[in-house]
Short mmCIF file of C-alpha atoms and ligand atoms in Angstrom, two decimals:
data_model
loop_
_atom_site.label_atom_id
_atom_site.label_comp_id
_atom_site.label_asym_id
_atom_site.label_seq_id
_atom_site.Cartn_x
_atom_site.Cartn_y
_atom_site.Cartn_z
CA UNK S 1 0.00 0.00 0.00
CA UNK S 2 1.91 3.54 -1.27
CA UNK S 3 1.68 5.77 2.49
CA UNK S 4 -0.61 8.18 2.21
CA UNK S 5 0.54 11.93 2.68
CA UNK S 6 -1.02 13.08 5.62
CA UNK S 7 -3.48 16.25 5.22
CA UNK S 8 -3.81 19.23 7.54
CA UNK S 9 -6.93 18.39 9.49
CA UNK S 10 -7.39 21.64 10.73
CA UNK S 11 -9.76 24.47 9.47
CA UNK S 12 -8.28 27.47 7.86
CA UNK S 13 -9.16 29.72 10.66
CA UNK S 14 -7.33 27.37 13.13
CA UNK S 15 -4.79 27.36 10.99
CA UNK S 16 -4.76 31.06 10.56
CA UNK S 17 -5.33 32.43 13.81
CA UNK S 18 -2.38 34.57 15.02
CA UNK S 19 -0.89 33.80 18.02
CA UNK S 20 -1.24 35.83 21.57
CA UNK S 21 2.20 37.48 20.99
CA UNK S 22 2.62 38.46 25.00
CA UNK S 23 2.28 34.54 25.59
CA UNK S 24 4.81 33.67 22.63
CA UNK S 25 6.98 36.62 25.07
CA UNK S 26 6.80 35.10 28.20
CA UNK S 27 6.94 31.65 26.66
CA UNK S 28 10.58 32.53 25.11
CA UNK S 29 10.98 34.35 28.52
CA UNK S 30 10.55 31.09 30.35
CA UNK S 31 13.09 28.82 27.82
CA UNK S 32 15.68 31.34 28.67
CA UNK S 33 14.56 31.13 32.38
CA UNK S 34 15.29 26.93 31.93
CA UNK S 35 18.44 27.56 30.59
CA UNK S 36 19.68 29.74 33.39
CA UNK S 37 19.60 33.40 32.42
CA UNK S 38 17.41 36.01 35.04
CA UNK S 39 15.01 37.38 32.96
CA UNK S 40 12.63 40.43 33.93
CA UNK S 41 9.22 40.06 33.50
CA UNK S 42 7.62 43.45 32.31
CA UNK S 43 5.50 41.62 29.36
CA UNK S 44 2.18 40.19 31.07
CA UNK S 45 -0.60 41.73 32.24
CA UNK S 46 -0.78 39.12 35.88
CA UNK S 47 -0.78 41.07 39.35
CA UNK S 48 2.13 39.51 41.33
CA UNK S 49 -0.16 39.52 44.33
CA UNK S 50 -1.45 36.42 45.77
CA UNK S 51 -4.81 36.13 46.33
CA UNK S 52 -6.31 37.55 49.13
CA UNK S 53 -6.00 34.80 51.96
CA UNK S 54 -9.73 35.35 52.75
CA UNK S 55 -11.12 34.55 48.98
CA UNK S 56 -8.32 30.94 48.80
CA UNK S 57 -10.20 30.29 52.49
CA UNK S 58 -13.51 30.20 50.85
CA UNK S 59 -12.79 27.85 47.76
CA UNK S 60 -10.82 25.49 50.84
CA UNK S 61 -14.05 25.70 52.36
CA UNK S 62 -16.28 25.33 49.66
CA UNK S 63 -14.32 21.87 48.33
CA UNK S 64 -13.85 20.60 51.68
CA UNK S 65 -18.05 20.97 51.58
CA UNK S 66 -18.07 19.04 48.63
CA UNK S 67 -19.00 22.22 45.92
CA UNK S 68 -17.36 19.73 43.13
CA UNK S 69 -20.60 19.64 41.59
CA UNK S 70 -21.96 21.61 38.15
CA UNK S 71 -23.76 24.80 39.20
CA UNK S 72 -26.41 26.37 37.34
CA UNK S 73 -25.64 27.35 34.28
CA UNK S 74 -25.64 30.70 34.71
CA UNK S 75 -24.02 30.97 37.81
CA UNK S 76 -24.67 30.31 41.27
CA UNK S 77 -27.44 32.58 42.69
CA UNK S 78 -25.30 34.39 45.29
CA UNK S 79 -22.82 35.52 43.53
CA UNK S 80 -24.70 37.11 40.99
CA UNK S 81 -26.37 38.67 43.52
CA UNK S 82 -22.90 39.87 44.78
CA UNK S 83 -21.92 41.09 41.47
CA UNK S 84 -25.22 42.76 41.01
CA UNK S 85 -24.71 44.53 44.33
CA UNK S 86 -21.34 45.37 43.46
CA UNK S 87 -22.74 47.51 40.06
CA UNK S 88 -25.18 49.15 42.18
CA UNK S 89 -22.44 50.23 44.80
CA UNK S 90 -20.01 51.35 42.87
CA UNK S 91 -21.92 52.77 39.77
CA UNK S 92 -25.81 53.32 40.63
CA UNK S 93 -27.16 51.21 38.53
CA UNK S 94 -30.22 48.69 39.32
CA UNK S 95 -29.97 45.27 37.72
CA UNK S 96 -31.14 41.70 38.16
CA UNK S 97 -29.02 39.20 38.77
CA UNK S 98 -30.93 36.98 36.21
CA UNK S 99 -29.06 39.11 33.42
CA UNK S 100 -25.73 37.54 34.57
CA UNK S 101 -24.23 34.80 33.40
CA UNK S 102 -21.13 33.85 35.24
CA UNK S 103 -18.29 32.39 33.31
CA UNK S 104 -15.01 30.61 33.68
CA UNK S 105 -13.06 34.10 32.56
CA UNK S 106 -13.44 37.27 30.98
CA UNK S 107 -12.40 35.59 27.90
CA UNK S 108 -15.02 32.56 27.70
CA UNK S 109 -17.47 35.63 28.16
CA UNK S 110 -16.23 37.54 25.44
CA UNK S 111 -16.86 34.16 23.78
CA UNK S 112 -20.09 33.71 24.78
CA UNK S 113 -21.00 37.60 23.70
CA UNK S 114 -19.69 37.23 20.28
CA UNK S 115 -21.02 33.53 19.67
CA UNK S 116 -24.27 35.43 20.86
CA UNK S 117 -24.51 38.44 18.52
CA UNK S 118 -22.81 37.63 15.36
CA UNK S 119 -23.78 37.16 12.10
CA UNK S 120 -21.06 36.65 9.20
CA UNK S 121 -19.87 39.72 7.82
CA UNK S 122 -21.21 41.35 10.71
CA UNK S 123 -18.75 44.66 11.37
CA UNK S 124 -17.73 44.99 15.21
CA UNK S 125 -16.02 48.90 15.62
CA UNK S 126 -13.15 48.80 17.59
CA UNK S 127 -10.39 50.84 18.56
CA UNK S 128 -6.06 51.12 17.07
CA UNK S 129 -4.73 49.93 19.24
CA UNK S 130 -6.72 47.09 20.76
CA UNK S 131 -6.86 44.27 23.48
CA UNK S 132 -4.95 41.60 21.31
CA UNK S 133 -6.80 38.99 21.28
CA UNK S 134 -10.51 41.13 20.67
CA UNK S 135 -9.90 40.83 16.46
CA UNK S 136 -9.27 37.49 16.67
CA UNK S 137 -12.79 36.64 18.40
CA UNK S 138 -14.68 38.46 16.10
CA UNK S 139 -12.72 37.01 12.92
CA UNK S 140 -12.69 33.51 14.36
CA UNK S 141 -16.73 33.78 14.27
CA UNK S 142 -16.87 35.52 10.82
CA UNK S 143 -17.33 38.78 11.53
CA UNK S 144 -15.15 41.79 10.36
CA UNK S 145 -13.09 44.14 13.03
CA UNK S 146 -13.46 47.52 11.95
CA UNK S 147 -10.73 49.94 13.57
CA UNK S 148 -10.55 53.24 14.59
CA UNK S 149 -7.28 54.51 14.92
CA UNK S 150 -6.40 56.15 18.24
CA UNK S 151 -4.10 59.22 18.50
CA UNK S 152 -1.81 59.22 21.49
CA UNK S 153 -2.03 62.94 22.11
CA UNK S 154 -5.67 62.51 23.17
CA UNK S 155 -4.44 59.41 25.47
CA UNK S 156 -5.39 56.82 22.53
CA UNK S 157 -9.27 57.95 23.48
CA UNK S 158 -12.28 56.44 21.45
CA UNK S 159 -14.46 59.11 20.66
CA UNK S 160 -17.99 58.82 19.83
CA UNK S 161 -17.89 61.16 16.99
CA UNK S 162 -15.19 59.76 15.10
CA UNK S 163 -16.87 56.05 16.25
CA UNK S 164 -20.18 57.99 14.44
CA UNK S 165 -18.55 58.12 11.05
CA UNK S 166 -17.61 54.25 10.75
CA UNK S 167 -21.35 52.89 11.88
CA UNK S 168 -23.16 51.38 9.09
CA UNK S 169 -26.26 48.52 8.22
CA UNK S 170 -23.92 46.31 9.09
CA UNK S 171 -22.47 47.06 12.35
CA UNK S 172 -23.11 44.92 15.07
CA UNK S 173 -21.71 46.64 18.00
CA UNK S 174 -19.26 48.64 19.43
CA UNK S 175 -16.57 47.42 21.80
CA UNK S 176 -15.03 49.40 24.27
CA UNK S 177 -12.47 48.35 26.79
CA UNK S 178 -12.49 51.52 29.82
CA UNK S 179 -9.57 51.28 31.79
CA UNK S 180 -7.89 50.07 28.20
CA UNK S 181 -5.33 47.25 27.88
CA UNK S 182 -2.51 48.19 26.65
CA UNK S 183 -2.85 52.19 26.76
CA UNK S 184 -4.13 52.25 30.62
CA UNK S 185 -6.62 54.99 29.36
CA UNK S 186 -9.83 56.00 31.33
CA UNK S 187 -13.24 56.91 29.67
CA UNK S 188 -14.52 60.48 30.54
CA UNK S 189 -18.39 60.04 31.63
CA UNK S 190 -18.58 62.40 28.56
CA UNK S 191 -17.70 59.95 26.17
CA UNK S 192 -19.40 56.58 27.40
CA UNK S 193 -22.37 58.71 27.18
CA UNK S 194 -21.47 59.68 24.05
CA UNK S 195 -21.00 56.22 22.38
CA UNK S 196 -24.38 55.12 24.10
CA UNK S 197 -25.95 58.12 22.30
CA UNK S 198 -24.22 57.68 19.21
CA UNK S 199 -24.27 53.60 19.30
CA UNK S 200 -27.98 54.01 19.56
CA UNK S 201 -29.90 50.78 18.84
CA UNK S 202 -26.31 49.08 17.84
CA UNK S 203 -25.06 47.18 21.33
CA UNK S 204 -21.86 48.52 22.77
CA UNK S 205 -19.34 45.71 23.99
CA UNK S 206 -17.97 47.32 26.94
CA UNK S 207 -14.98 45.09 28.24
CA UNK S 208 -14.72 46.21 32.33
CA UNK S 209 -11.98 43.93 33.42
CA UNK S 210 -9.76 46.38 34.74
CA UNK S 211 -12.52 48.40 36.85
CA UNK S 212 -11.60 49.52 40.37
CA UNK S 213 -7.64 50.07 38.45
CA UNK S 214 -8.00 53.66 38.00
CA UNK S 215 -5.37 56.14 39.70
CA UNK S 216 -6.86 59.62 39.09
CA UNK S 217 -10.20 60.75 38.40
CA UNK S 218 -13.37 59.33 38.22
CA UNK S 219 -14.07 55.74 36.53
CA UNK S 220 -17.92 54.57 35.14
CA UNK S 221 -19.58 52.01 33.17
CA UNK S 222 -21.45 51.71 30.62
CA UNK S 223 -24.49 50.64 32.33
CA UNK S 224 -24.96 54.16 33.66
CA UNK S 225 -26.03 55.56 29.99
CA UNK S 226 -27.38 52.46 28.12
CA UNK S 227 -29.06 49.24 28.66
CA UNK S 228 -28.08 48.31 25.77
CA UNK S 229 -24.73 47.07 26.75
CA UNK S 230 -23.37 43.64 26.77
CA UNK S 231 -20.49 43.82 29.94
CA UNK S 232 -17.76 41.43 30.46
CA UNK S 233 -15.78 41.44 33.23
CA UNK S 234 -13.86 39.58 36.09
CA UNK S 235 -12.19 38.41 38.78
CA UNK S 236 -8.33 37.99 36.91
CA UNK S 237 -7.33 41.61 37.46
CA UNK S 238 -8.96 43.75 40.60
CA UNK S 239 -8.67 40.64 42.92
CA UNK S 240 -5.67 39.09 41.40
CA UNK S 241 -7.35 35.89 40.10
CA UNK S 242 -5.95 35.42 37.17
CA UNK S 243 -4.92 31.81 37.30
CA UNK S 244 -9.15 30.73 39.14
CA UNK S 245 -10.36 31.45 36.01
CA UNK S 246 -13.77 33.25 36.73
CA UNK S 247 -15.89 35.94 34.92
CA UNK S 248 -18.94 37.25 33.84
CA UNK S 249 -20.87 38.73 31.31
CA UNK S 250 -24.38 40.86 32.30
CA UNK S 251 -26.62 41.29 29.31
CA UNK S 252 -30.10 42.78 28.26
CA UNK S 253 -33.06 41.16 29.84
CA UNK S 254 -34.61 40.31 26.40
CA UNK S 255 -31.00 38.43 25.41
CA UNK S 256 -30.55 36.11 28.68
CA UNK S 257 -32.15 33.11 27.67
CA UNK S 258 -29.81 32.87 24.35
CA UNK S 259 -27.25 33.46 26.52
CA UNK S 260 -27.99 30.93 28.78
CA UNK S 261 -28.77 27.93 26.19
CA UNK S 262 -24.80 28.77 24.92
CA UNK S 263 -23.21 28.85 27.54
CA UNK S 264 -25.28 25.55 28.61
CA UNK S 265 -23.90 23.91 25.20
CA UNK S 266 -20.69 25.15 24.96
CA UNK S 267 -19.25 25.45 28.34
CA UNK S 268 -22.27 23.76 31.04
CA UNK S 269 -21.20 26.86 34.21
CA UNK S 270 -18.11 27.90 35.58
CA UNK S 271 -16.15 25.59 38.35
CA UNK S 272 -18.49 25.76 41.35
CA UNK S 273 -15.94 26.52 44.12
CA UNK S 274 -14.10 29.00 42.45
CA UNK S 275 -17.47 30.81 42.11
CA UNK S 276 -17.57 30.68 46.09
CA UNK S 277 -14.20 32.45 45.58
CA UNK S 278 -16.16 34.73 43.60
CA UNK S 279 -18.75 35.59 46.70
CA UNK S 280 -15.62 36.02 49.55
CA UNK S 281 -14.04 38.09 46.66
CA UNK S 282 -16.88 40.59 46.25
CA UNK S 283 -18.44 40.40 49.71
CA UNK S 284 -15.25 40.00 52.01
CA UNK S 285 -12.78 42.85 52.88
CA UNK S 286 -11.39 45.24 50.68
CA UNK S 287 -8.91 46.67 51.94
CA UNK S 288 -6.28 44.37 50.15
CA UNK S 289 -7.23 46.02 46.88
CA UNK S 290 -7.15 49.36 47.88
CA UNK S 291 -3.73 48.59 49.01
CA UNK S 292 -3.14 47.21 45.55
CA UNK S 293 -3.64 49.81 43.87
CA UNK S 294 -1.87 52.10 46.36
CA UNK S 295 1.91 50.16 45.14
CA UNK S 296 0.15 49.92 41.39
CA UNK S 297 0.01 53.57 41.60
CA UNK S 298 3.85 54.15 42.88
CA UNK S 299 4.95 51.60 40.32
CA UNK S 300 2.99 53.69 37.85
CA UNK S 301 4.70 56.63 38.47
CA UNK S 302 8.23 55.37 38.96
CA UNK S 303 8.26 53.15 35.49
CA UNK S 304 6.60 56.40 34.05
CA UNK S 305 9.66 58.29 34.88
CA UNK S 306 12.20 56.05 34.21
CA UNK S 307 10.43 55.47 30.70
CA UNK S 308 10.39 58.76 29.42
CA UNK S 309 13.92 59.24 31.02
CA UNK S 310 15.34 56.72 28.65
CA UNK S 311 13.83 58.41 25.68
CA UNK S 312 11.18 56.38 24.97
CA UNK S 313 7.82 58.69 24.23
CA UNK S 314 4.74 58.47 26.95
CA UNK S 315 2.69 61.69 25.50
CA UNK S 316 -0.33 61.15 27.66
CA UNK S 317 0.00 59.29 31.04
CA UNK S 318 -2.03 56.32 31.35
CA UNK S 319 -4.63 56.34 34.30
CA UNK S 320 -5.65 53.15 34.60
CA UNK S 321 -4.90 48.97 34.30
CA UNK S 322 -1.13 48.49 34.90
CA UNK S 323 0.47 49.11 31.73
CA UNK S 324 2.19 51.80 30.22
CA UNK S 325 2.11 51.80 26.20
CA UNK S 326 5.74 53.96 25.26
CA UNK S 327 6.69 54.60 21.81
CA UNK S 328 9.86 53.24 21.11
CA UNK S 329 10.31 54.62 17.25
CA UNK S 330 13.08 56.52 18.26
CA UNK S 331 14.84 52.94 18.54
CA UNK S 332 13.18 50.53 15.95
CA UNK S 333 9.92 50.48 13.97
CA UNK S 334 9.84 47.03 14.17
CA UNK S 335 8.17 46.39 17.72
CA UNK S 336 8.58 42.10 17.23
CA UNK S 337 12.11 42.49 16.88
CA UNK S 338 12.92 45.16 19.01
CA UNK S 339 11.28 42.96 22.17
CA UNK S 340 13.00 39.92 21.06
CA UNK S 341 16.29 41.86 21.23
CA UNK S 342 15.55 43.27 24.66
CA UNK S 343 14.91 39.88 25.85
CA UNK S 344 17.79 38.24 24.36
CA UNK S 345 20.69 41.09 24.89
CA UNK S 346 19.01 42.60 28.23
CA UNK S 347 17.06 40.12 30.05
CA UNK S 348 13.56 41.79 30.04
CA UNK S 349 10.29 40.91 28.79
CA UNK S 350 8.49 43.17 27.41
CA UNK S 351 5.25 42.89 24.82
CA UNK S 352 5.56 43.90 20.81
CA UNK S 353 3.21 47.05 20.13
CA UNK S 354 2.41 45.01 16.94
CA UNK S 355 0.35 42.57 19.79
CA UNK S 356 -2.53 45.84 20.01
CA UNK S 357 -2.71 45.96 16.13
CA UNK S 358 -0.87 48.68 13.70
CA UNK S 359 -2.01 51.31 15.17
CA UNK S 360 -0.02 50.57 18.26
CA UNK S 361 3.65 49.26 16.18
CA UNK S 362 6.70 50.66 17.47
CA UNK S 363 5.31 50.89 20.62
CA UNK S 364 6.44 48.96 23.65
CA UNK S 365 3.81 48.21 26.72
CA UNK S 366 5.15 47.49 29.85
CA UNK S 367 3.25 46.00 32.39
CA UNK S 368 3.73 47.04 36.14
CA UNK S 369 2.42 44.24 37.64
CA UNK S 370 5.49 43.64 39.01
CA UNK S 371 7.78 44.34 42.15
CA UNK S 372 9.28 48.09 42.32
CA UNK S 373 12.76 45.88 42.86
CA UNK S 374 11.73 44.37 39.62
CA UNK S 375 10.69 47.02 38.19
CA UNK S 376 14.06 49.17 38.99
CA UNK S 377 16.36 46.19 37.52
CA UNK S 378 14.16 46.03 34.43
CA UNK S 379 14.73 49.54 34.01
CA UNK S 380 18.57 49.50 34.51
CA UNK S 381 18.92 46.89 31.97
CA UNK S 382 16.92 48.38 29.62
CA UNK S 383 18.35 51.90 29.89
CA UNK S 384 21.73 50.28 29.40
CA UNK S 385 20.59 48.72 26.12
CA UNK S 386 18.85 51.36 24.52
CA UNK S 387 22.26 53.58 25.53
CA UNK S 388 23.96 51.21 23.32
CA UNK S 389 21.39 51.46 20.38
CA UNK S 390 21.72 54.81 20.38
CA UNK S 391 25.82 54.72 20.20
CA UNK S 392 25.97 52.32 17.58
C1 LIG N 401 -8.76 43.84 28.11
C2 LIG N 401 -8.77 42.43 28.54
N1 LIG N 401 -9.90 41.71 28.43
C3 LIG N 401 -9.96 40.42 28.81
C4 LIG N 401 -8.85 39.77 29.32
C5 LIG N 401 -8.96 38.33 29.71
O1 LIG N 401 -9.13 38.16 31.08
P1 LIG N 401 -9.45 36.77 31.79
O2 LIG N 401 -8.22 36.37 32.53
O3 LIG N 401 -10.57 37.06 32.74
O4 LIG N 401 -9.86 35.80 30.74
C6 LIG N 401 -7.65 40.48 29.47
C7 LIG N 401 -6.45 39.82 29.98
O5 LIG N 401 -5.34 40.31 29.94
C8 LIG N 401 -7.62 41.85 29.07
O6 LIG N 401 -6.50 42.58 29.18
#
């Protein structure tokens, strides 16, 4: 029998998909790590806090009471009450906890959202630079990104009127991301209420993971100028999480029971004792965050300095998340190689601009999500290599 030549198996969008270049970063980070060499990790976007003891105590308790079990599948009752409470605390707004489904990340809900609403061909307006991975969701389910570039001068803001000019038939929502990953900026109540005005009947996306990380100023959701609003949010960033995997989307009373039968297909309900995690999380202290952000900010302000000091361009300081997004240009257009070089030659991770999309290449973002020892080192090492760039 002549062998047969095997076949890719895969789909062309599997094939296709580009990769999440900050893991590919800390990936290469961690061979280097194997082999011996101290390497710096400024690249991803994890709070080096532990969790809270209080919120591991709860998910102890919960297994130890046998919570091993599925859930319902939108979440368990009392802790969509807790994040329902937590809107109306912090923002105002009344909702039910019947519109939230909880999920097992922000991602799986972005999932879920997209899965929910889209259409092929449907046209989802986003901003230059963007969350990496946002594109690839609404490609993946054969829709069509549709970017607005975003100036640094205005602190890479998305502005309803320019949003106004690229909304058309076949727009199927806006997505916003308020405190942004990677340019740390803040919508202005202003201009959410602006892109619910504009947005109109289209639904506006609004990504809220990094809520509660804003160091100046006021912060505000969507929710406050539209019901119209799919939100995703969760657990990975404000109560360092990232690794319990635990999220939520809250959606239009009319969309709930779609929601509900897809995430009952697709994904049954998120692991039942990290959702009690979820409940200690949202109901227990909080003083461990505000403390959190207290070092976020002083980290903020020392990388800030140090950045700029080295010559690399920060034009509008970022207010929230932990990253800072620098232009780099001065050094190398070409953001891929530039961070592999940094890695190799200096020891520090840090993510490609070309990760956020073209609007955001020859950028660098820095995450400071990291010690201020850290931090400092990272900074040497990169001072002293961007020195040498500049004398050669
Ligand atoms: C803007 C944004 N959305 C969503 C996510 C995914 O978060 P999760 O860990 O909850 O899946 C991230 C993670 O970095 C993010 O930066």
């Amino acid at each position: 029998m002549p062998h047969k030549k095997s076949k890719c198996i895969l789909s062309r969008k599997a094939e296709e998909i580009p990769p999440f270049y900050v893991m590919d970063v800390l990936e290469n980070a961690q061979k280097l790590e194997a082999d011996g060499r101290d390497v710096i990790h400024l690249e991803i976007g994890e709070p080096d806090f532990p969790t809270a003891p209080h919120i591991c105590e709860a998910a102890s308790a919960a297994l130890a009471r046998g919570a091993t079990k599925y859930t319902h599948s939108q979440g368990l009752p009392a802790l969509r009450e807790a994040i329902v409470e937590s809107y109306r605390e912090k923002f105002g707004v009344e909702l039910s906890p019947e519109q939230v489904i909880v999920s097992s990340g922000t991602s799986p809900a972005l999932l879920l959202t997209f899965l929910a609403l889209l259409e092929r061909r449907d046209e989802v307006v986003m901003s230059n630079p963007y969350y990496s991975c946002y594109p690839n969701f609404v490609k993946y389910l054969g829709g069509k990104p549709v970017y607005v570039y975003t100036n640094e001068t205005d602190g890479f803001a998305l502005e309803p009127e320019t949003v106004q000019q690229y909304l058309n038939p076949s727009t199927k929502a806006v997505l916003i991301n308020s405190p942004s990953n990677p340019c740390g900026h803040v919508m202005a109540a202003e201009s959410l209420e602006g892109m619910a005005e504009v947005a109109g009947s289209i639904p506006i996306v609004s990504d809220e993971i990094y809520q509660g990380l804003v160091y100046s100023g006021d912060e505000h959701s969507i929710l406050e100028y539209t019901d119209n609003a799919f939100v995703v949010n969760g657990f990975s960033k404000l109560y360092a999480m990232t690794g319990w995997r635990l999220g939520y989307v809250i959606c239009p009373k009319e969309c709930i029971r779609a929601f509900q039968k897809i995430h009952q297909n697709f994904f049954i309900c998120a692991n039942s004792f990290v959702q009690e995690a979820g409940i200690a999380a949202l109901r227990g202290p909080q003083d461990h965050v505000a403390e959190m952000i207290k070092t976020y900010n002083k980290r903020r302000q020392y990388m800030l300095k140090r950045l700029i000091g080295m010559g690399l361009e920060v034009r509008s300081e970022p207010r929230g998340a932990f990253y800072v997004l620098a232009d780099a240009r001065k050094f190398s257009n070409d953001s891929l190689e530039l961070s592999r070089r940094i890695l190799n030659e200096a020891g520090v991770a840090v993510t490609p601009g070309i990760d956020f999309g073209e609007g955001a290449e020859g950028y660098l973002r820095f995450s400071y999500a990291n010690n201020l020892k850290n931090i400092e080192e990272g900074m040497d090492r990169l001072e002293l290599f961007l020195k040498k760039e500049l004398e050669n």
